[in-house]
């Protein structure tokens, strides 16, 4: 999995060994140069500078005498063969690295170097019913972005975990691993999770293929094959079943990669991706008023929310405690992720952006431009056109996943149909998250439905551009 990361360890082993052997000083210089080259590729130059600082120290200990003589007295010298094996490991790594660079010529690693050609990897992290399909389209519409819609859907459907505590950790590991491979255009990794399994890398079963432009255009769109049923087929044209090899090639040809995922529970599980030298990750966390999210979920996933509906309809006093706990758990995991992101730990610096759906709905162009600036991806007329068309159109009622709606009219519609006691439950379970994101609590049913009362704090520092 971590093809790239062990490199510095090899360098370290090797340098460590050489330090003991002064008479290889020239060789050492060579190795340092090699390591510096590799480190440059791997964005971990700081570790080498540490080593460079230590080397003069080791030589200075010799104080004018031939360092080899001094060092040779150390009885615990690494044997030459150990040095050699460390070096040949290093060579193999080098070889692999150049192979990787050959395969992915666009994988430049200078994150803030401002190179226009740098490949970016955008992860849109959200939860269901937060408008993530809509925001995902902002990236899908850019002709040079390879966009995948909810690839973790397949993972969730096929991987079953033991009930209990470890499952969340397992889920985090598996989903992170799949995301990492997908961002690197290894689409084959998804095949293990597609049911029925692809044959010869051919599948008609990729979830929401039609939501990914790159999978519906030439050359990934192969001639239509009669009698092959594809549930999530391309919208504008009919294509043959998806050839995963062609999809992976298209992914590598595009300048950037973007994924949308509503199934990442914790931001901190993504740290290895942010630190992967092969990726230049940008995480956009999309949040929405949890009252609106619940209202929307009760419509979209009616079966899952049957107990809520019953509670509302039958006028019972109390909702089942586990339902409230689940809601609280969801809100808390979103809040904890956002707090981590806003704290900007070193590994996330410049890589995290928090966005409120309500702001996107009200100022779609401005927020989309902000996301593009953050991601370092060039804005195009195509993106602008799509946003113009799809935020001003009247709703056409084309289903629950419709992205075509008059967004500035839609975003707070939920207020006028939500029973106040439902809003109260959400407020008590999600208070801390609502406070962080600037969603105002309401005290009574009248304030909930009074249009002249805004439920949004506007003075937060992190969502205003
Ligand atoms: C280096 O050698 C000089 C003279 O032999 C001595 O005075 C000095 O303390 C030595 N320095 C170290 C760091 O060993
Ligand atoms: C000898 O090598 C050991 C292990 O690498 C190290 O801990 C020790 O400091 C060395 N001693 C000298 C005199 O360099
Ligand atoms: C180099 O890559 C090959 C094939 O991908 C792999 O089997 C091998 O373990 C790699 N070698 C090193 C040192 O990473
Ligand atoms: C899928 O595409 C690859 C690359 O063009 C091709 O070699 C392969 O034959 C295709 N697979 C099938 C089953 O058509
Ligand atoms: C969308 O909603 C806004 C705000 O209510 C309104 O000004 C605009 O006319 C609407 N546009 C369409 C096409 O319905
Ligand atoms: C709505 O809120 C505004 C501002 O608080 C208030 O002046 C107005 O009377 C309210 N309208 C209704 C119908 O309660």
Coordinates of C-alpha atoms and ligand atoms in Angstrom, one line a residue, residues 16 20 70-71 74-77, ligand 2:
X16 CA 23.1 5.6 9.6
X20 CA 30.0 4.6 11.0
X70 CA 38.0 6.8 14.9
X71 CA 34.9 5.2 13.6
X74 CA 33.4 1.3 17.2
X75 CA 32.9 -2.4 17.7
X76 CA 29.3 -2.2 16.6
X77 CA 29.9 -1.1 13.1
Ligands
LIG2 C1 29.1 2.8 18.3 O1 27.9 2.4 17.6 C2 26.8 2.4 18.5 C3 25.6 1.8 17.8 O2 25.5 2.3 16.4 C4 26.5 3.8 19.0 O3 25.4 3.8 19.9 C5 27.8 4.3 19.7 O4 27.6 5.7 20.1 C6 29.0 4.2 18.8 N1 30.2 4.6 19.5 C7 31.1 5.4 19.0 C8 32.3 5.7 19.8 O5 30.9 6.0 17.9

